[in-house]
CSV table of C-alpha atoms and ligand atoms in Angstrom, one decimal:
chain,number,residue,atom,x,y,z
A,1,MET,CA,-5.9,-4.0,-13.0
A,2,ILE,CA,-2.8,-3.0,-14.5
A,3,LEU,CA,-1.3,-6.4,-12.4
A,4,GLU,CA,-3.4,-9.3,-14.1
A,5,PRO,CA,-1.9,-12.2,-14.6
A,6,LYS,CA,-3.5,-15.0,-16.6
A,7,ASN,CA,-4.2,-17.9,-14.5
A,8,GLY,CA,-3.3,-15.5,-11.4
A,9,PRO,CA,-5.0,-14.6,-8.4
A,10,TRP,CA,-4.9,-11.0,-7.7
A,11,PRO,CA,-8.2,-9.6,-6.9
A,12,THR,CA,-10.1,-7.6,-9.8
A,13,ASP,CA,-11.5,-5.0,-6.9
A,14,GLY,CA,-15.7,-4.9,-7.9
A,15,ALA,CA,-15.4,-2.3,-10.6
A,16,THR,CA,-18.9,-2.7,-10.3
A,17,HIS,CA,-20.0,1.0,-9.1
A,18,SER,CA,-21.9,3.0,-11.7
A,19,TRP,CA,-19.4,5.6,-12.2
A,20,GLY,CA,-17.2,2.7,-12.9
A,21,MET,CA,-14.7,3.4,-9.9
A,22,LEU,CA,-13.5,0.7,-7.4
A,23,ASP,CA,-15.7,-1.7,-5.2
A,24,GLN,CA,-17.0,0.5,-2.0
A,25,ALA,CA,-15.4,-2.5,0.0
A,26,SER,CA,-15.7,-0.2,3.2
A,27,THR,CA,-18.2,2.8,5.6
A,28,PHE,CA,-15.6,5.2,4.2
A,29,ALA,CA,-16.5,4.6,0.2
A,30,ALA,CA,-19.5,5.6,-0.2
A,31,ASP,CA,-18.6,9.7,1.7
A,32,THR,CA,-15.0,9.4,-0.8
A,33,ASP,CA,-16.4,8.7,-3.6
A,34,ASN,CA,-19.4,11.6,-3.8
A,35,LEU,CA,-17.6,14.2,-2.6
A,36,TYR,CA,-15.3,12.9,-5.3
A,37,VAL,CA,-18.4,12.5,-7.8
A,38,PHE,CA,-19.5,15.9,-6.5
A,39,ILE,CA,-16.5,18.1,-6.9
A,40,PHE,CA,-16.8,16.7,-10.5
A,41,ILE,CA,-19.4,17.7,-11.3
A,42,LEU,CA,-19.0,20.8,-10.2
A,43,THR,CA,-16.3,20.8,-12.1
A,44,VAL,CA,-17.2,20.0,-15.6
A,45,ILE,CA,-20.8,22.7,-15.2
A,46,ALA,CA,-18.2,25.3,-14.0
A,47,PHE,CA,-16.3,24.4,-16.9
A,48,ILE,CA,-18.9,24.3,-19.6
A,49,GLY,CA,-20.8,27.1,-18.7
A,50,ILE,CA,-17.3,29.6,-19.1
A,51,LEU,CA,-16.4,28.1,-21.6
A,52,ALA,CA,-20.5,29.3,-23.4
A,53,VAL,CA,-20.1,32.6,-21.4
A,54,MET,CA,-16.6,32.7,-23.4
A,55,GLY,CA,-18.2,31.9,-26.3
A,56,TYR,CA,-20.6,34.3,-26.5
A,57,PHE,CA,-19.1,37.2,-24.9
A,58,MET,CA,-16.2,37.4,-28.0
A,59,TYR,CA,-20.1,36.6,-30.6
A,60,ALA,CA,-21.5,39.3,-29.0
A,61,TYR,CA,-19.0,41.9,-28.6
A,62,ARG,CA,-17.2,41.2,-31.4
A,63,ARG,CA,-15.8,44.4,-33.7
A,64,LYS,CA,-18.0,45.3,-36.2
A,65,THR,CA,-16.9,48.4,-37.7
A,66,PRO,CA,-14.0,49.9,-38.4
A,67,ASP,CA,-13.9,52.2,-36.1
A,68,GLN,CA,-15.9,50.8,-33.5
A,69,LYS,CA,-15.1,52.1,-29.9
A,70,THR,CA,-15.2,49.6,-26.5
A,71,SER,CA,-17.7,51.5,-24.4
A,72,SER,CA,-16.5,52.6,-21.0
A,73,ILE,CA,-17.6,50.1,-18.0
A,74,THR,CA,-16.6,51.0,-14.8
A,75,HIS,CA,-18.3,47.7,-12.6
A,76,ASN,CA,-21.4,45.8,-11.7
A,77,GLY,CA,-21.5,45.1,-8.3
A,78,LYS,CA,-24.5,42.1,-8.3
A,79,ILE,CA,-23.1,40.0,-10.8
A,80,GLU,CA,-19.2,41.0,-8.7
A,81,PHE,CA,-20.7,39.2,-5.6
A,82,LEU,CA,-22.6,37.3,-7.2
A,83,TRP,CA,-19.0,35.0,-8.5
A,84,SER,CA,-17.7,35.3,-4.8
A,85,ALA,CA,-19.7,34.4,-3.1
A,86,ILE,CA,-21.8,31.2,-5.2
A,87,PRO,CA,-18.3,29.6,-5.3
A,88,ALA,CA,-17.0,30.9,-1.6
A,89,VAL,CA,-20.2,29.2,-0.8
A,90,LEU,CA,-19.9,26.1,-2.5
A,91,MET,CA,-15.6,25.7,-0.9
A,92,ILE,CA,-17.9,25.9,2.1
A,93,VAL,CA,-19.2,22.8,1.4
A,94,ILE,CA,-17.1,21.6,-0.4
A,95,PHE,CA,-14.0,21.4,3.1
A,96,VAL,CA,-18.0,21.1,4.9
A,97,TRP,CA,-18.7,17.9,3.6
A,98,GLY,CA,-14.0,17.1,3.7
A,99,ASP,CA,-14.4,17.9,7.0
A,100,ILE,CA,-16.3,15.6,8.5
A,101,ALA,CA,-15.3,12.6,6.3
A,102,TRP,CA,-12.2,13.8,7.7
A,103,MET,CA,-12.5,13.5,11.1
A,104,ARG,CA,-14.6,9.8,10.7
A,105,GLN,CA,-11.6,9.1,8.7
A,106,THR,CA,-9.0,10.0,11.6
A,107,THR,CA,-10.4,8.9,14.9
A,108,PRO,CA,-10.9,5.3,15.5
A,109,PRO,CA,-13.7,3.3,17.8
A,110,THR,CA,-11.8,2.6,20.6
A,111,ASP,CA,-12.9,-1.1,20.6
A,112,ALA,CA,-10.7,-2.0,17.2
A,113,MET,CA,-9.5,-4.4,17.2
A,114,GLU,CA,-5.4,-3.8,16.5
A,115,VAL,CA,-2.9,-5.0,13.3
A,116,ARG,CA,0.5,-3.7,13.1
A,117,VAL,CA,1.6,-3.0,9.4
A,118,THR,CA,5.8,-3.0,8.9
A,119,GLY,CA,6.8,-1.1,5.4
A,120,ARG,CA,10.3,-2.2,4.5
A,121,GLN,CA,11.3,-2.1,1.2
A,122,TRP,CA,10.3,-4.3,-0.5
A,123,ALA,CA,7.0,-5.4,1.1
A,124,TRP,CA,4.2,-5.2,3.8
A,125,ASP,CA,4.9,-7.4,6.9
A,126,ILE,CA,1.9,-7.7,9.3
A,127,GLU,CA,1.2,-8.6,12.9
A,128,TYR,CA,-1.3,-8.9,15.0
A,129,PRO,CA,-0.7,-8.3,19.1
A,130,ASP,CA,-4.3,-10.1,20.2
A,131,TYR,CA,-3.3,-13.4,18.1
A,132,PRO,CA,0.8,-13.5,18.8
A,133,GLY,CA,2.8,-16.2,15.8
A,134,VAL,CA,0.4,-15.0,13.8
A,135,ARG,CA,2.8,-12.5,10.3
A,136,LEU,CA,1.8,-12.6,7.2
A,137,SER,CA,4.3,-10.2,4.6
A,138,SER,CA,3.8,-10.0,0.8
A,139,SER,CA,5.7,-10.7,-1.6
A,140,ASN,CA,7.1,-9.6,-5.2
A,141,ASP,CA,6.2,-11.6,-7.3
A,142,GLU,CA,3.7,-10.6,-9.4
A,143,ASN,CA,2.4,-14.8,-10.6
A,144,ASP,CA,1.8,-14.9,-6.9
A,145,PRO,CA,0.6,-12.0,-4.4
A,146,GLN,CA,0.6,-13.6,-1.2
A,147,THR,CA,-2.4,-12.9,1.8
A,148,THR,CA,-1.2,-9.9,3.4
A,149,LEU,CA,-4.0,-9.1,5.5
A,150,VAL,CA,-7.0,-10.8,6.8
A,151,ILE,CA,-9.5,-8.7,7.7
A,152,PRO,CA,-12.9,-9.9,9.3
A,153,LYS,CA,-15.9,-7.5,8.3
A,154,GLY,CA,-18.3,-5.1,9.8
A,155,VAL,CA,-14.8,-5.0,12.6
A,156,PRO,CA,-13.1,-1.6,12.9
A,157,VAL,CA,-10.0,-2.8,12.6
A,158,LYS,CA,-7.2,-0.2,13.1
A,159,PHE,CA,-4.1,-0.2,11.6
A,160,VAL,CA,-0.8,1.1,14.4
A,161,MET,CA,1.6,1.8,11.3
A,162,THR,CA,6.3,1.9,11.0
A,163,SER,CA,8.6,2.1,8.3
A,164,THR,CA,12.1,0.3,8.8
A,165,ASP,CA,13.9,2.3,6.4
A,166,VAL,CA,12.1,4.7,4.2
A,167,LEU,CA,8.3,6.3,3.8
A,168,HIS,CA,6.5,3.9,2.4
A,169,ALA,CA,2.4,4.9,2.2
A,170,PHE,CA,0.3,1.8,3.0
A,171,TYR,CA,-2.6,2.0,0.9
A,172,ILE,CA,-5.9,-0.2,-0.1
A,173,PRO,CA,-8.2,1.8,-2.7
A,174,ALA,CA,-11.1,-0.6,-2.3
A,175,PHE,CA,-11.1,0.9,1.2
A,176,ARG,CA,-10.5,4.3,0.0
A,177,ILE,CA,-7.7,4.6,2.6
A,178,LYS,CA,-4.5,5.6,2.4
A,179,ARG,CA,-1.4,7.2,5.0
A,180,ASP,CA,2.4,7.5,4.7
A,181,VAL,CA,4.2,5.4,7.1
A,182,ILE,CA,7.6,7.1,8.1
A,183,PRO,CA,10.1,5.1,9.9
A,184,GLY,CA,10.5,6.9,13.4
A,185,ARG,CA,7.6,7.0,14.3
A,186,TYR,CA,3.8,5.3,13.9
A,187,ASN,CA,1.1,6.6,12.9
A,188,THR,CA,-3.0,5.4,12.0
A,189,MET,CA,-4.8,4.2,10.3
A,190,TRP,CA,-8.8,2.7,10.9
A,191,VAL,CA,-11.0,0.8,8.6
A,192,GLU,CA,-14.4,-1.5,8.7
A,193,ALA,CA,-14.9,-3.5,6.0
A,194,THR,CA,-18.3,-3.5,4.4
A,195,GLN,CA,-17.9,-6.6,1.9
A,196,THR,CA,-16.2,-10.2,1.9
A,197,GLY,CA,-13.6,-10.1,-0.8
A,198,THR,CA,-10.3,-9.5,-2.4
A,199,PHE,CA,-8.3,-6.1,-2.4
A,200,THR,CA,-5.3,-5.3,-3.2
A,201,ILE,CA,-3.0,-3.4,-1.5
A,202,TYR,CA,-0.3,-1.6,-3.3
A,203,CYS,CA,2.8,1.1,-1.5
A,204,ALA,CA,1.7,4.6,-2.9
A,205,GLU,CA,5.4,6.6,-1.9
A,206,TYR,CA,8.0,5.9,-4.5
A,207,CYS,CA,10.7,4.4,-1.9
A,208,GLY,CA,12.9,2.6,-4.2
A,209,ASP,CA,13.5,0.7,-7.8
A,210,LEU,CA,11.0,-1.6,-6.4
A,211,HIS,CA,8.5,0.9,-5.7
A,212,SER,CA,5.7,-1.2,-8.6
A,213,LYS,CA,6.3,-3.9,-7.1
A,214,MET,CA,5.9,-3.3,-2.9
A,215,PHE,CA,2.1,-4.6,-3.7
A,216,GLY,CA,0.3,-6.9,-1.2
A,217,VAL,CA,-3.3,-9.1,-1.1
A,218,VAL,CA,-5.9,-7.9,1.5
A,219,LYS,CA,-9.3,-11.0,2.1
A,220,VAL,CA,-12.3,-10.0,4.2
A,221,LEU,CA,-13.8,-12.5,5.6
A,222,GLU,CA,-17.1,-13.1,8.0
A,223,PRO,CA,-15.9,-12.5,11.3
A,224,GLU,CA,-16.7,-15.8,12.2
A,225,ASP,CA,-14.8,-16.2,9.8
A,226,PHE,CA,-11.7,-15.0,10.9
A,227,GLU,CA,-10.8,-16.3,13.6
A,228,ALA,CA,-10.2,-19.9,11.6
A,229,GLU,CA,-8.8,-18.2,8.7
A,230,LEU,CA,-5.8,-16.4,10.9
A,231,MET,CA,-4.8,-19.9,12.4
A,232,ARG,CA,-4.5,-21.8,9.0
A,233,LEU,CA,-1.8,-19.0,7.7
A,234,LYS,CA,0.4,-19.1,11.1
A,235,GLU,CA,0.4,-22.8,10.8
A,236,LEU,CA,1.2,-22.3,7.2
A,237,LEU,CA,3.1,-19.9,6.8
A,238,GLY,CA,6.1,-20.5,10.1
A,239,LYS,CA,5.0,-24.9,8.9
A,240,GLN,CA,7.3,-27.4,7.3
A,241,GLN,CA,4.5,-29.1,5.5
A,242,GLU,CA,3.3,-32.8,5.3
A,243,GLY,CA,5.3,-33.2,2.1
A,244,GLU,CA,7.5,-30.5,2.1
A,245,THR,CA,11.5,-31.2,1.5
A,246,THR,CA,12.9,-29.1,4.3
A,247,VAL,CA,15.0,-27.2,1.2
A,248,GLN,CA,11.3,-26.5,-0.5
A,249,PHE,CA,10.2,-24.6,2.4
A,250,GLY,CA,13.2,-22.8,3.4
A,251,GLU,CA,12.4,-21.4,-0.1
A,252,ARG,CA,8.4,-20.7,0.8
A,253,LEU,CA,9.8,-18.7,3.7
A,254,THR,CA,12.2,-16.5,1.7
A,255,LYS,CA,9.5,-16.1,-0.3
A,256,GLN,CA,7.8,-15.2,1.7
A,257,ASN,CA,9.4,-12.7,3.7
A,258,GLY,CA,9.9,-10.6,0.6
A,259,CYS,CA,13.5,-12.1,0.4
A,260,GLY,CA,14.1,-11.3,-3.6
A,261,ALA,CA,13.6,-8.5,-3.4
A,262,CYS,CA,17.2,-7.9,-2.8
A,263,HIS,CA,18.7,-11.1,-3.9
A,264,SER,CA,18.7,-12.9,-6.2
A,265,VAL,CA,19.6,-16.3,-7.4
A,266,ASP,CA,20.9,-15.5,-10.9
A,267,GLY,CA,23.3,-14.0,-10.0
A,268,SER,CA,22.8,-10.7,-10.6
A,269,LYS,CA,23.2,-7.6,-8.5
A,270,MET,CA,20.2,-6.4,-6.2
A,271,THR,CA,20.1,-4.4,-3.0
A,272,GLY,CA,22.0,-7.3,-1.6
A,273,PRO,CA,24.3,-9.6,-3.1
A,274,THR,CA,23.1,-12.9,-4.6
A,275,TRP,CA,22.6,-15.9,-3.3
A,276,LYS,CA,23.5,-17.7,-6.4
A,277,GLY,CA,27.0,-20.0,-5.7
A,278,LEU,CA,26.5,-18.2,-1.7
A,279,TRP,CA,27.9,-21.0,0.5
A,280,GLY,CA,31.4,-21.9,0.9
A,281,ARG,CA,32.0,-18.6,-1.1
A,282,THR,CA,34.5,-15.4,0.5
A,283,SER,CA,32.8,-12.9,1.1
A,284,GLN,CA,34.4,-9.1,2.3
A,285,PHE,CA,33.5,-6.5,4.4
A,286,THR,CA,33.4,-2.9,4.8
A,287,ASP,CA,35.5,-3.3,7.6
A,288,GLY,CA,37.8,-5.5,5.5
A,289,THR,CA,37.6,-9.2,7.7
A,290,SER,CA,36.8,-11.8,5.7
A,291,ALA,CA,35.0,-14.8,5.7
A,292,THR,CA,33.9,-18.4,4.4
A,293,VAL,CA,30.0,-18.1,4.2
A,294,ASP,CA,28.9,-21.4,6.9
A,295,GLU,CA,25.4,-21.1,9.2
A,296,ASN,CA,27.2,-18.9,11.3
A,297,TYR,CA,27.4,-16.5,9.4
A,298,VAL,CA,24.0,-16.9,7.8
A,299,ARG,CA,22.5,-17.1,10.1
A,300,GLN,CA,23.9,-14.0,11.6
A,301,SER,CA,23.1,-11.5,8.7
A,302,ILE,CA,19.8,-12.5,9.1
A,303,LEU,CA,18.9,-12.4,12.5
A,304,GLU,CA,21.9,-9.2,13.1
A,305,PRO,CA,22.7,-7.2,9.0
A,306,ASN,CA,24.4,-4.7,10.1
A,307,ALA,CA,27.2,-7.0,12.4
A,308,LYS,CA,28.6,-7.6,9.0
A,309,LEU,CA,28.8,-5.5,5.7
A,310,VAL,CA,29.9,-7.3,2.5
A,311,SER,CA,32.2,-4.0,0.2
A,312,GLY,CA,29.6,-2.7,-1.9
A,313,TYR,CA,26.4,-2.9,-0.1
A,314,ALA,CA,24.9,-0.8,2.2
A,315,GLY,CA,23.6,-1.4,5.0
A,316,GLN,CA,19.7,-1.7,4.2
A,317,MET,CA,18.7,-4.6,5.3
A,318,PRO,CA,15.9,-4.8,8.3
A,319,SER,CA,16.4,-7.7,11.3
A,320,PHE,CA,15.0,-11.0,11.2
A,321,GLN,CA,14.8,-10.8,15.2
A,322,GLY,CA,12.7,-12.6,16.4
A,323,LYS,CA,10.5,-13.5,12.8
A,324,PHE,CA,12.1,-16.1,11.9
A,325,ASN,CA,12.7,-19.5,15.0
A,326,ASP,CA,15.6,-21.9,14.7
A,327,GLU,CA,13.5,-24.2,12.7
A,328,GLN,CA,12.8,-21.9,9.9
A,329,LEU,CA,16.2,-20.6,10.1
A,330,ALA,CA,17.9,-24.2,9.2
A,331,ALA,CA,14.9,-25.2,6.6
A,332,VAL,CA,16.6,-21.3,4.9
A,333,ILE,CA,19.9,-22.6,5.4
A,334,ALA,CA,19.1,-25.5,3.9
A,335,TYR,CA,17.8,-24.1,0.7
A,336,LEU,CA,20.3,-20.9,0.7
A,337,LYS,CA,22.4,-24.5,0.9
A,338,THR,CA,21.0,-26.0,-2.9
A,339,LEU,CA,21.7,-22.6,-5.2
A,340,LYS,CA,24.9,-23.2,-7.0
B,1,CUA,CU1,7.2,1.2,-0.7
B,1,CUA,CU2,6.8,2.4,-2.1
């Protein structure tokens, strides 16, 4: 792992495989690795073989006397056939092997559990149609990567994926799955995890300056623990906890939702306006009007981000309509008020 802070809960993704590869945590992993190793070994054999023959020829057919002439060479049917047929057979083996694995990977079982994945600059949002109200997101904080996705072991899971802005790619190396998420359409991908644990999620398509911070953590649980964990997360993520002030809850919500990817709290200019000194500030909008930042303005900016665009910023924020309830909005507002 490149990003592994000392005390952080980053998954290590195993690396117990004999070839130094990541854990094989899905039913696809062995297929992918075996084909990869097969191609790797073939390449090494071809590389060494070709260099050895080349070296031998250079020595055996070197010019021995200053007036030596090259003998006339026509062709050798047998050798030409072999150097065409052997690679052709190997290519066919690679193609058929890859195609069988590809077909398996692109045909989700009909009883697969559905999970919705949405990529946005710069976070992953995960929703479970079978468990309304559960919404997990990635964080941009390397020291505190959040559980972004929870799935049960041994159960096929189908991801229905899209993007709200630009191309991203949902990539879970330990599962050996990766696919683009595209604005305006749905892509699907499926997986069946074979071991419990935590593994890293990456964005594998350059999507803007915080692309490298678009990471998450997938947690694989025993099927009997899965629902309980989802319900625990729903409770934890969506509600103010005991001993937590409203302001703390609001701050946590902004972290859980990756708001810090675009809004700084220290005054620095990012993709969106800074939150430092937000309250009571007068914002100038692109349509020439202006307004003082208050509860209604913030509420509208979260639910309908493009209704009023602050001058100098592109309308890049996705709507959080239906993602924050009133209690959560109030907490976020309470937190923003404290950022003087
Ligand atoms: Cu999203 Cu790179």
